[in-house]
Coordinates of C-alpha atoms and ligand atoms in Angstrom, one line a residue:
X1052 CA -82.3 -5.5 13.1
X1053 CA -79.7 -3.3 11.4
X1054 CA -77.6 -5.3 9.0
X1055 CA -74.1 -4.4 7.6
X1056 CA -73.1 -6.3 4.5
X1057 CA -69.3 -5.7 4.2
X1058 CA -68.3 -8.0 1.3
X1059 CA -70.0 -8.2 -2.1
X1060 CA -73.1 -10.4 -1.9
X1061 CA -75.5 -11.6 -4.6
X1062 CA -78.4 -9.2 -5.1
X1063 CA -80.9 -12.0 -4.4
X1064 CA -79.6 -12.2 -0.8
X1065 CA -79.6 -8.4 -0.3
X1066 CA -83.1 -8.1 -1.6
X1067 CA -84.3 -10.8 0.8
X1068 CA -82.6 -9.0 3.7
X1069 CA -84.0 -5.6 2.7
X1070 CA -87.5 -7.0 2.5
X1071 CA -87.7 -7.1 6.3
X1072 CA -84.6 -5.4 7.7
X1073 CA -82.6 -2.2 7.6
X1074 CA -79.6 -3.1 5.4
X1075 CA -76.4 -1.1 4.5
X1076 CA -74.0 -2.5 1.9
X1077 CA -70.5 -1.0 2.6
X1078 CA -67.7 -3.0 1.1
X1079 CA -63.9 -2.5 1.2
X1080 CA -63.9 -1.0 4.7
X1081 CA -60.4 -0.8 6.3
X1082 CA -60.1 -2.6 9.7
X1083 CA -60.2 0.8 11.5
X1084 CA -63.3 1.8 9.6
X1085 CA -65.1 -1.5 10.4
X1086 CA -64.3 -1.0 14.1
X1087 CA -66.1 2.3 14.0
X1088 CA -69.0 1.2 11.8
X1089 CA -69.8 -2.1 13.5
X1090 CA -71.1 -0.3 16.7
X1091 CA -74.4 0.5 14.9
X1092 CA -75.2 -3.0 13.6
X1093 CA -77.0 -6.1 15.0
X1094 CA -75.9 -8.3 12.1
X1095 CA -72.8 -8.5 9.9
X1096 CA -72.8 -10.4 6.6
X1097 CA -69.4 -11.2 5.2
X1098 CA -67.6 -13.4 2.6
X1099 CA -63.9 -14.1 3.0
X1100 CA -62.7 -10.5 2.5
X1101 CA -63.8 -9.0 5.9
X1102 CA -61.6 -10.0 8.8
X1103 CA -63.7 -10.1 11.9
X1104 CA -61.0 -9.8 14.5
X1105 CA -61.2 -9.7 18.3
X1106 CA -60.9 -5.9 18.1
X1107 CA -63.9 -5.7 15.7
X1108 CA -65.9 -7.9 18.1
X1109 CA -64.8 -5.9 21.1
X1110 CA -66.3 -2.8 19.4
X1111 CA -69.5 -4.6 18.3
X1112 CA -71.7 -3.7 21.2
X1113 CA -75.0 -4.4 19.4
X1114 CA -73.9 -7.3 17.3
X1115 CA -75.9 -10.5 17.6
X1116 CA -74.9 -12.5 14.5
X1117 CA -72.1 -12.8 12.0
X1118 CA -73.3 -14.5 8.8
X1119 CA -70.7 -15.9 6.5
X1120 CA -71.9 -16.4 3.0
X1121 CA -69.6 -19.4 2.3
X1122 CA -68.0 -22.2 4.3
X1123 CA -64.6 -21.0 5.7
X1124 CA -64.8 -19.1 8.9
X1125 CA -61.1 -18.7 9.4
X1126 CA -61.6 -14.9 8.9
X1127 CA -63.7 -14.7 12.0
X1128 CA -62.4 -14.8 15.6
X1129 CA -65.1 -17.4 16.6
X1130 CA -63.7 -17.6 20.2
X1131 CA -64.1 -13.9 20.8
X1132 CA -67.6 -14.0 19.2
X1133 CA -68.7 -16.9 21.3
X1134 CA -67.5 -15.3 24.5
X1135 CA -69.6 -12.2 23.7
X1136 CA -72.6 -14.4 22.8
X1137 CA -72.5 -13.5 19.1
X1138 CA -73.8 -16.3 16.8
X1139 CA -71.4 -17.2 14.0
X1140 CA -73.1 -19.0 11.1
X1141 CA -72.1 -20.1 7.7
X1142 CA -73.7 -21.6 4.6
X1143 CA -72.1 -25.0 3.9
X1144 CA -73.2 -26.8 0.8
X1145 CA -74.2 -23.7 -1.2
X1146 CA -70.9 -23.5 -3.0
X1147 CA -69.7 -27.1 -2.8
X1148 CA -70.4 -28.1 -6.4
X1149 CA -68.7 -24.9 -7.7
X1150 CA -65.7 -25.5 -5.5
X1151 CA -65.4 -29.1 -6.7
X1152 CA -65.8 -28.1 -10.3
X1153 CA -63.2 -25.4 -10.0
X1154 CA -60.8 -28.0 -8.4
X1155 CA -61.3 -30.3 -11.4
X1156 CA -60.9 -27.4 -13.8
X1157 CA -57.6 -26.5 -12.1
X1158 CA -56.5 -30.2 -12.2
X1159 CA -57.2 -30.4 -15.9
X1160 CA -55.5 -27.1 -16.6
X1161 CA -52.5 -28.3 -14.7
X1162 CA -52.4 -31.7 -16.5
X1163 CA -52.6 -30.1 -19.9
X1164 CA -50.7 -26.8 -19.3
X1165 CA -53.7 -24.9 -20.6
X1166 CA -53.0 -21.5 -18.9
X1167 CA -49.3 -21.5 -20.1
X1168 CA -50.2 -22.6 -23.6
X1169 CA -53.0 -20.0 -23.9
X1170 CA -50.6 -17.2 -22.7
X1171 CA -47.9 -18.3 -25.2
X1172 CA -50.4 -18.5 -28.1
X1173 CA -51.7 -15.0 -27.2
X1174 CA -48.1 -13.9 -27.6
X1175 CA -47.9 -15.5 -31.0
X1176 CA -46.0 -18.6 -29.9
X1177 CA -47.0 -22.0 -31.5
X1178 CA -45.3 -24.7 -29.4
X1179 CA -47.1 -28.0 -29.3
X1180 CA -44.2 -30.0 -27.8
X1181 CA -43.5 -27.7 -24.9
X1182 CA -47.1 -28.0 -23.6
X1183 CA -47.4 -31.8 -23.8
X1184 CA -49.5 -32.9 -20.8
X1185 CA -50.5 -36.1 -18.9
X1186 CA -53.7 -38.1 -18.7
X1187 CA -55.8 -38.7 -15.6
X1188 CA -56.7 -42.2 -16.8
X1189 CA -55.3 -45.0 -14.6
X1190 CA -53.6 -42.5 -12.3
X1191 CA -54.0 -42.1 -8.6
X1192 CA -55.7 -39.1 -7.1
X1193 CA -54.9 -38.4 -3.4
X1194 CA -57.5 -36.4 -1.6
X1195 CA -56.7 -34.8 1.8
X1196 CA -60.0 -33.9 3.5
X1197 CA -63.0 -35.9 2.4
X1198 CA -65.8 -33.6 3.4
X1199 CA -68.4 -32.0 1.1
X1200 CA -66.0 -30.7 -1.6
X1201 CA -63.6 -33.6 -1.3
X1202 CA -66.4 -36.1 -1.8
X1203 CA -67.8 -34.3 -4.8
X1204 CA -64.3 -34.2 -6.4
X1205 CA -63.9 -37.9 -5.7
X1206 CA -67.3 -38.8 -7.3
X1207 CA -66.4 -36.9 -10.5
X1208 CA -62.8 -38.0 -10.8
X1209 CA -63.8 -41.6 -10.7
X1210 CA -65.4 -41.0 -14.1
X1211 CA -62.0 -40.2 -15.5
X1212 CA -60.8 -43.7 -14.6
X1213 CA -58.7 -42.6 -11.6
X1214 CA -58.0 -44.6 -8.5
X1215 CA -58.8 -42.6 -5.5
X1216 CA -57.2 -42.7 -2.0
X1217 CA -58.1 -40.3 0.7
X1218 CA -56.8 -39.1 4.1
X1219 CA -59.4 -37.8 6.5
X1220 CA -59.2 -38.9 10.2
X1221 CA -62.8 -38.1 10.7
X1222 CA -64.2 -40.3 7.9
X1223 CA -65.1 -43.9 8.6
X1224 CA -64.1 -46.9 6.5
X1225 CA -67.8 -47.6 5.9
X1226 CA -68.3 -44.1 4.4
X1227 CA -65.2 -44.5 2.2
X1228 CA -66.5 -47.9 1.0
X1229 CA -69.9 -46.4 0.1
X1230 CA -68.0 -43.8 -2.0
X1231 CA -66.0 -46.5 -3.7
X1232 CA -62.6 -45.3 -2.5
X1233 CA -59.8 -46.3 -0.1
X1234 CA -58.8 -44.5 3.0
X1235 CA -55.1 -44.3 3.8
X1236 CA -52.7 -42.4 6.1
X1237 CA -51.4 -39.0 5.0
X1238 CA -48.0 -40.3 4.1
X1239 CA -49.4 -43.0 1.8
X1240 CA -51.7 -40.5 0.1
X1241 CA -48.7 -38.1 -0.5
X1242 CA -46.4 -40.9 -1.6
X1243 CA -48.8 -42.6 -4.0
X1244 CA -50.7 -39.7 -5.5
X1245 CA -50.1 -38.7 -9.1
X1246 CA -52.4 -35.8 -8.4
X1247 CA -53.1 -34.5 -4.9
X1248 CA -55.8 -32.1 -3.8
X1249 CA -56.5 -30.7 -0.4
X1250 CA -60.0 -30.0 0.9
X1251 CA -59.7 -29.5 4.7
X1252 CA -60.6 -26.4 6.6
X1253 CA -57.6 -24.3 7.8
X1254 CA -57.1 -25.1 11.5
X1255 CA -54.1 -25.2 13.8
X1256 CA -53.8 -28.9 12.8
X1257 CA -54.0 -28.4 9.1
X1258 CA -51.8 -25.2 8.9
X1259 CA -48.6 -26.3 7.0
X1260 CA -50.0 -29.9 6.8
X1261 CA -47.9 -30.1 3.6
X1262 CA -44.5 -28.7 4.1
X1263 CA -40.9 -29.5 3.0
X1264 CA -40.8 -33.0 4.6
X1265 CA -44.0 -33.9 2.8
X1266 CA -42.8 -32.7 -0.6
X1267 CA -39.7 -34.9 -0.1
X1268 CA -41.8 -38.1 -0.1
X1269 CA -43.9 -37.2 -3.2
X1270 CA -43.4 -38.5 -6.7
X1271 CA -41.5 -36.0 -8.9
X1272 CA -44.4 -36.2 -11.4
X1273 CA -47.0 -35.2 -8.9
X1274 CA -49.3 -32.3 -9.5
X1275 CA -50.9 -30.7 -6.4
X1276 CA -54.0 -28.5 -6.1
X1277 CA -55.2 -26.2 -3.3
X1278 CA -58.7 -24.8 -3.7
X1279 CA -59.4 -25.0 0.0
X1280 CA -57.4 -22.5 2.1
X1281 CA -54.1 -20.7 1.8
X1282 CA -51.6 -22.1 4.3
X1283 CA -52.7 -25.8 4.3
X1284 CA -49.8 -26.2 1.9
X1285 CA -46.9 -24.1 3.1
X1286 CA -46.5 -21.5 0.3
X1287 CA -42.7 -21.1 0.5
X1288 CA -42.1 -24.9 0.6
X1289 CA -44.4 -25.4 -2.4
X1290 CA -42.6 -22.7 -4.4
X1291 CA -39.3 -24.4 -3.5
X1292 CA -40.6 -27.9 -4.4
X1293 CA -41.6 -26.7 -7.9
X1294 CA -38.5 -24.7 -8.4
X1295 CA -36.3 -27.6 -7.4
X1296 CA -38.2 -30.1 -9.6
X1297 CA -39.3 -32.1 -6.6
X1298 CA -42.9 -32.0 -8.0
X1299 CA -44.2 -31.3 -11.5
X1300 CA -46.5 -28.4 -10.8
X1301 CA -49.3 -26.9 -8.7
X1302 CA -52.6 -25.1 -9.0
X1303 CA -53.6 -22.7 -6.3
X1304 CA -56.8 -20.8 -5.8
X1305 CA -56.4 -19.6 -2.3
X1306 CA -53.5 -17.8 -0.5
X1307 CA -52.4 -17.0 3.1
X1308 CA -52.8 -13.3 2.3
X1309 CA -55.4 -12.2 -0.3
X1310 CA -54.7 -10.5 -2.6
X1311 CA -51.3 -12.3 -2.6
X1312 CA -48.8 -9.5 -3.1
X1313 CA -45.2 -10.6 -3.3
X1314 CA -46.2 -14.3 -3.0
X1315 CA -43.5 -16.7 -4.3
X1316 CA -46.2 -18.8 -5.9
X1317 CA -46.9 -16.1 -8.4
X1318 CA -43.3 -16.2 -9.7
X1319 CA -43.3 -19.7 -11.4
X1320 CA -44.8 -20.8 -14.7
X1321 CA -45.5 -24.3 -13.4
X1322 CA -47.7 -22.9 -10.7
X1323 CA -51.1 -21.9 -12.1
X1324 CA -53.3 -19.6 -10.0
X1325 CA -56.7 -18.1 -9.8
X1326 CA -57.9 -15.3 -7.5
X1327 CA -60.0 -17.3 -5.0
X1328 CA -62.6 -18.3 -7.7
X1329 CA -63.7 -21.6 -6.3
X1330 CA -67.1 -20.3 -5.3
X1331 CA -67.3 -17.7 -7.9
X1332 CA -70.2 -18.9 -10.0
X1333 CA -73.6 -17.3 -10.4
X1334 CA -75.3 -20.4 -8.9
X1335 CA -73.0 -20.6 -5.8
X1336 CA -73.2 -16.9 -5.1
X1337 CA -77.0 -16.9 -5.2
X1338 CA -77.1 -20.1 -3.1
X1339 CA -74.9 -18.7 -0.3
X1340 CA -76.4 -15.2 -0.4
X1341 CA -79.9 -16.5 0.0
X1342 CA -78.9 -19.1 2.6
X1343 CA -77.2 -16.4 4.8
X1344 CA -80.1 -14.0 4.4
X1345 CA -82.6 -16.6 5.3
X1346 CA -80.8 -17.5 8.5
X1347 CA -80.5 -13.9 9.5
X1348 CA -84.2 -13.3 8.9
X1349 CA -84.9 -16.4 11.0
X1350 CA -82.9 -14.9 13.9
X1351 CA -84.6 -11.6 13.5
X1352 CA -87.9 -13.4 13.8
X1353 CA -86.8 -15.0 17.1
X1354 CA -85.9 -18.4 15.5
X1355 CA -82.7 -20.4 15.5
X1356 CA -80.4 -20.6 12.5
X1357 CA -79.7 -23.9 10.8
X1358 CA -75.9 -23.5 10.5
X1359 CA -74.6 -21.8 13.5
X1360 CA -71.1 -23.0 14.2
X1361 CA -70.9 -21.9 17.8
X1362 CA -74.1 -23.3 19.2
X1363 CA -75.8 -26.7 18.8
X1364 CA -77.7 -27.1 15.5
X1365 CA -81.4 -27.6 16.1
X1366 CA -83.5 -28.9 13.3
X1367 CA -87.1 -27.6 12.9
X1368 CA -88.3 -31.1 13.8
X1369 CA -86.2 -31.2 17.0
X1370 CA -87.3 -27.7 17.8
X1371 CA -91.0 -28.6 17.4
X1372 CA -90.6 -31.4 20.0
X1373 CA -88.0 -29.8 22.4
X1374 CA -89.2 -26.2 22.1
X1375 CA -91.6 -26.4 25.1
X1376 CA -88.9 -28.2 27.2
X1377 CA -86.4 -25.5 26.3
X1378 CA -88.9 -22.9 27.4
X1379 CA -89.6 -24.8 30.6
X1380 CA -85.9 -25.3 31.4
X1381 CA -85.2 -21.6 30.9
X1382 CA -88.0 -20.7 33.3
X1383 CA -86.9 -23.3 35.8
X1384 CA -83.3 -22.0 35.7
X1385 CA -84.6 -18.4 36.2
X1386 CA -86.8 -19.4 39.1
X1387 CA -83.9 -21.3 40.8
X1388 CA -81.5 -18.4 40.2
X1389 CA -83.9 -15.8 41.6
X1390 CA -84.6 -18.0 44.7
X1391 CA -80.9 -18.8 45.4
X1392 CA -79.1 -15.7 44.1
X1393 CA -75.5 -15.7 43.2
X1394 CA -72.8 -17.8 44.8
X1395 CA -74.1 -21.3 43.9
X1396 CA -71.5 -23.9 43.1
X1397 CA -73.3 -26.8 41.4
X1398 CA -76.0 -27.4 38.9
X1399 CA -77.6 -30.7 38.2
X1400 CA -80.2 -31.4 35.6
X1401 CA -82.1 -34.8 35.6
X1402 CA -84.3 -35.7 32.7
X1403 CA -87.2 -38.1 32.8
X1404 CA -86.6 -41.1 30.4
X1405 CA -88.9 -39.9 27.7
X1406 CA -87.0 -36.6 27.3
X1407 CA -83.6 -38.1 28.0
X1408 CA -83.9 -40.3 24.8
X1409 CA -84.0 -37.1 22.8
X1410 CA -81.4 -34.4 22.1
X1411 CA -81.3 -32.6 25.5
X1412 CA -78.4 -30.3 24.7
X1413 CA -80.6 -27.3 23.8
X1414 CA -82.7 -28.0 26.9
X1415 CA -79.6 -27.9 29.2
X1416 CA -78.4 -24.7 27.6
X1417 CA -81.8 -23.2 28.0
X1418 CA -81.7 -24.0 31.8
X1419 CA -78.2 -22.4 32.1
X1420 CA -79.4 -19.4 30.1
X1421 CA -82.3 -18.9 32.5
X1422 CA -80.2 -19.4 35.5
X1423 CA -77.3 -17.1 34.6
X1424 CA -79.5 -14.6 32.6
X1425 CA -81.5 -13.6 35.7
X1426 CA -78.3 -13.0 37.7
X1427 CA -75.9 -11.6 35.1
X1428 CA -78.5 -9.8 32.9
X1429 CA -80.3 -11.3 30.0
X1430 CA -78.2 -9.6 27.4
X1431 CA -74.8 -11.0 28.4
X1432 CA -75.9 -14.6 28.5
X1433 CA -77.4 -16.3 25.6
X1434 CA -77.6 -19.6 23.7
X1435 CA -74.2 -19.2 22.3
X1436 CA -72.2 -18.5 25.4
X1437 CA -74.3 -19.9 28.3
X1438 CA -72.4 -23.2 28.7
X1439 CA -69.0 -21.5 28.4
X1440 CA -70.0 -18.8 30.9
X1441 CA -71.0 -21.4 33.4
X1442 CA -67.7 -23.2 33.0
X1443 CA -65.8 -20.0 33.3
X1444 CA -67.6 -19.4 36.6
X1445 CA -66.2 -22.7 37.8
X1446 CA -69.7 -24.2 38.3
X1447 CA -70.0 -28.0 37.9
X1448 CA -72.7 -29.2 35.6
X1449 CA -74.1 -32.7 36.0
X1450 CA -76.7 -34.2 33.7
X1451 CA -78.6 -37.4 34.3
X1452 CA -81.8 -39.3 33.7
X1453 CA -84.3 -40.9 36.0
X1454 CA -87.2 -43.4 35.8
X1455 CA -89.0 -41.6 38.7
X1456 CA -92.0 -39.8 37.3
X1457 CA -93.5 -38.0 40.3
X1458 CA -96.8 -38.8 38.6
X1459 CA -96.0 -37.0 35.3
X1460 CA -95.0 -38.7 32.0
X1461 CA -92.0 -36.3 31.6
X1462 CA -90.1 -34.2 34.0
X1463 CA -87.0 -32.0 34.2
X1464 CA -85.5 -31.7 37.7
X1465 CA -83.0 -28.9 38.4
X1466 CA -81.0 -28.9 41.5
X1467 CA -78.9 -25.9 42.5
X1468 CA -76.4 -26.2 45.3
X1469 CA -75.0 -23.3 47.3
X1470 CA -72.6 -24.1 50.2
X1471 CA -74.0 -27.6 50.6
X1472 CA -77.7 -26.4 50.6
X1473 CA -79.8 -27.6 47.7
X1474 CA -82.8 -25.9 46.0
X1475 CA -84.9 -28.2 43.8
X1476 CA -87.2 -27.2 41.0
X1477 CA -89.1 -29.7 38.9
X1478 CA -91.2 -29.0 35.9
X1479 CA -93.2 -30.7 33.2
X1480 CA -94.8 -30.1 29.9
X1481 CA -98.4 -31.1 29.6
X1482 CA -100.1 -32.8 26.6
X1483 CA -101.2 -29.4 25.2
X1484 CA -97.6 -28.1 25.6
X1485 CA -98.3 -26.0 28.8
X1486 CA -95.3 -25.7 31.1
X1487 CA -95.7 -26.1 34.8
X1488 CA -93.5 -26.2 37.9
X1489 CA -94.6 -29.4 39.7
X1490 CA -92.2 -29.4 42.6
X1491 CA -90.4 -26.7 44.6
X1492 CA -88.0 -28.2 47.1
X1493 CA -90.1 -30.6 49.2
X1494 CA -93.4 -29.1 48.0
X1495 CA -95.6 -30.5 45.3
X1496 CA -97.0 -27.6 43.2
X1497 CA -98.7 -27.0 39.9
X1498 CA -97.8 -23.4 39.1
X1499 CA -97.4 -21.6 35.8
X1500 CA -94.0 -20.6 34.4
X1501 CA -95.0 -17.1 33.4
X1502 CA -95.5 -13.8 35.2
X1503 CA -94.7 -12.3 38.6
X1504 CA -95.0 -14.3 41.7
X1505 CA -94.6 -14.1 45.4
X1506 CA -93.2 -17.3 46.8
X1507 CA -93.4 -17.6 50.5
X1508 CA -92.9 -20.3 53.2
X1509 CA -95.5 -19.9 56.0
X1510 CA -96.4 -21.7 59.2
X1511 CA -99.3 -24.1 59.0
X1512 CA -101.6 -21.9 61.2
X1513 CA -104.8 -19.9 60.7
X1514 CA -104.7 -16.2 59.9
X1515 CA -101.4 -15.9 58.0
X1516 CA -102.6 -16.0 54.3
X1517 CA -105.3 -13.3 55.0
X1518 CA -102.8 -10.7 56.4
X1519 CA -100.4 -11.5 53.6
X1520 CA -103.1 -10.7 51.0
X1521 CA -103.9 -7.5 53.0
X1522 CA -100.3 -6.3 52.7
X1523 CA -100.3 -6.9 49.0
X1524 CA -103.8 -5.2 48.6
X1525 CA -102.7 -2.2 50.6
X1526 CA -99.7 -1.9 48.2
X1527 CA -102.2 -2.0 45.3
X1528 CA -100.9 -5.4 44.1
X1529 CA -103.7 -7.5 42.6
X1530 CA -103.5 -11.3 43.1
X1531 CA -104.4 -13.4 40.0
X1532 CA -104.1 -16.9 41.5
X1533 CA -103.0 -18.6 44.6
X1534 CA -101.4 -22.0 45.4
X1535 CA -100.9 -23.2 48.9
X1536 CA -99.5 -26.7 49.7
X1537 CA -98.1 -28.5 52.7
X1538 CA -96.1 -31.6 53.2
X1539 CA -97.9 -32.6 56.4
X1540 CA -100.2 -31.0 58.9
X1541 CA -98.3 -28.7 61.2
X1542 CA -95.3 -28.5 58.9
X1543 CA -94.3 -25.3 57.0
X1544 CA -96.5 -24.6 53.9
X1545 CA -95.5 -23.2 50.5
X1546 CA -97.6 -20.2 49.3
X1547 CA -97.3 -19.0 45.7
X1548 CA -99.3 -15.9 44.7
X1549 CA -99.4 -14.9 41.1
X1550 CA -99.6 -11.1 41.0
X1551 CA -100.3 -8.6 38.3
X1552 CA -97.2 -6.5 39.0
X1553 CA -93.9 -6.8 40.9
X1554 CA -94.2 -5.8 44.6
X1555 CA -91.7 -3.2 45.8
X1556 CA -88.9 -4.0 48.3
X1557 CA -91.0 -2.1 50.9
X1558 CA -94.0 -4.3 50.4
X1559 CA -91.9 -7.4 50.5
X1560 CA -90.4 -6.3 53.8
X1561 CA -93.9 -5.9 55.2
X1562 CA -94.8 -9.3 53.9
X1563 CA -91.9 -11.0 55.6
X1564 CA -92.8 -9.3 58.9
X1565 CA -96.3 -10.8 58.9
X1566 CA -96.3 -13.2 61.9
X1567 CA -96.0 -16.8 60.7
X1568 CA -94.2 -15.9 57.4
X1569 CA -90.8 -17.6 57.4
X1570 CA -89.6 -16.3 54.1
X1571 CA -91.0 -14.5 51.0
X1572 CA -89.4 -13.7 47.6
X1573 CA -90.7 -11.9 44.6
X1574 CA -89.8 -13.6 41.3
X1575 CA -90.3 -12.6 37.8
X1576 CA -90.7 -15.4 35.2
Ligands
NAD2193 P1 -66.2 -29.8 5.1 O1 -66.2 -29.4 6.5 O2 -67.4 -30.5 4.5 O3 -65.0 -30.8 4.8 C1 -63.7 -30.7 5.4 C2 -63.1 -32.1 5.7 O4 -61.8 -32.0 6.2 C3 -63.9 -32.9 6.7 O5 -64.3 -34.1 6.2 C4 -62.9 -33.1 7.8 O6 -63.1 -34.3 8.5 C5 -61.6 -33.0 7.1 N1 -60.5 -32.6 8.0 C6 -60.5 -31.8 9.1 N2 -59.3 -31.8 9.6 C7 -58.5 -32.6 8.9 C8 -57.2 -33.0 9.0 N3 -56.4 -32.6 9.9 N4 -56.7 -33.9 8.1 C9 -57.5 -34.4 7.1 N5 -58.8 -34.0 7.0 C10 -59.3 -33.2 7.8 O7 -65.7 -28.6 4.2 P2 -66.0 -28.3 2.7 O8 -67.3 -27.6 2.5 O9 -65.7 -29.6 1.9 O10 -64.8 -27.3 2.4 C11 -63.5 -27.7 2.3 C12 -62.5 -26.6 2.2 O11 -62.7 -25.9 1.0 C13 -62.7 -25.5 3.3 O12 -61.4 -25.0 3.7 C14 -63.5 -24.4 2.7 O13 -63.3 -23.2 3.3 C15 -62.9 -24.5 1.3 N6 -63.7 -23.9 0.2 C16 -63.1 -23.1 -0.7 C17 -63.8 -22.6 -1.7 C18 -63.1 -21.6 -2.7 O14 -63.7 -20.7 -3.1 N7 -61.9 -21.9 -3.0 C19 -65.2 -22.8 -1.8 C20 -65.8 -23.7 -0.9 C21 -65.0 -24.3 0.1
MLT2194 C1 -65.8 -20.5 1.1 O1 -65.1 -20.8 2.1 O2 -67.0 -20.6 1.1 C2 -65.1 -20.1 -0.1 O3 -63.7 -19.8 0.1 C3 -65.8 -19.1 -0.9 C4 -65.7 -17.7 -0.4 O4 -64.8 -17.3 0.3 O5 -66.6 -16.9 -0.7

């Protein structure tokens, strides 16, 4: 794997990456330079500086992963990355404490006018009255967004004797109760807060969440903090609200455009600012650099990252249990895809009850990956974009569970329909984690899920299997194992021959023309 680190990253992370991979650190690339450079890399490591636009992703022919050392992924076109099958991952948690502490530092600085007083004193001004502040004690703190950072801010601010109310539509009353605070709607939080701090991601829903109308309902004494993302509070409206005395002041660490040239927030004394320093501590930078490096190394070693944001998270524990089923499902998808070919219109996956109780999402994705991978090419379909690709193809996916065991304690059944005709593949994982296909259409089988195979339907008559083997022998194709099964005497039989190499089209044509052979297909699992 070739890795490009395009924003500054703590040395601990770079060292870790360099221990196993080929790494270039090139920061301050222009968008045009990044578009040219990205072609040569399999992994891109960024912080908030690099903008990974649709144009960058379009040019990124080798790219498999974008690793964000930090939380916010608003500088990555995740949609475009997902479509192209590129994993986008981040490192939540690594800088939470630093961001919470910076928020509180900003709140204290705002309450006590510390930056303004410091600047005045440096200029030789001694003015104690002008910089009189306010206490936190017995005041109300309104938190918008009660995730990792919001929760850490809440915990700490309680020790100042503040009442805390929070707005977060995704947080339950129970969780709020555990944290010892009250949930309220946004309007109440804005109306009642003496201090307000925002900690949501920047999304289409949270962009301009606080605008002119919202400032109109706040207390004139309110002080507001944004250490989350520029744009959650409309910058022009905030500048207006402070200038018109609708609110007492603001502290801002993040901006819609960084660096914030010509930004109205920089023009007012009552708005204190820092240059996106929330995560800028030695500890947080090491945490996020190491966390991003470790996930990229995991991917380079064929594993799954812990914090991919565009594919389901799979814990090592889940992977240990579901890994064999994922492998089985991928092979079953591939087998069905090779037998049916393109043009299918429905996919159904039915899980035996013992598997259905577990997290089957990765297993379903694996089946789709196998199915589409064999038809569209393994590179274009992966864990990230498999489900989306299936949907875009207009293919209906059904998932279900069944009590029927077919004699096995756990099974996955895949049904692929094409113009009303159904192909059925059923598989199982044995106690020692071996994967087997146990049913192919109406035939019971017990065939492995690895290697090259000839799958043929033959008449139930003597002297058919022998001539088939002769055809393969004459083509220098060695047969490793054979499975023959029938439903009932005189009915067509299924013959599966595991072979040491793929038979050519020519050999397959000869095989199909053996008298008594109804159909024969070469598959590669
Ligand atoms: P998080 O995902 O843990 O928490 C975000 C919370 O916002 C969640 O609880 C979510 O339910 C809530 N939310 C989402 N949409 C909402 C809406 N419309 N209204 C109200 N709440 C909503 O994220 P986090 O790690 O706590 O980070 C919070 C923010 O802080 C992010 O924007 C992140 O990028 C930013 N951050 C900034 C710095 C910095 O350097 N300044 C450092 C770390 C994090
Ligand atoms: C984040 O989202 O993690 C922070 O904004 C910090 C950063 O950008 O590095």
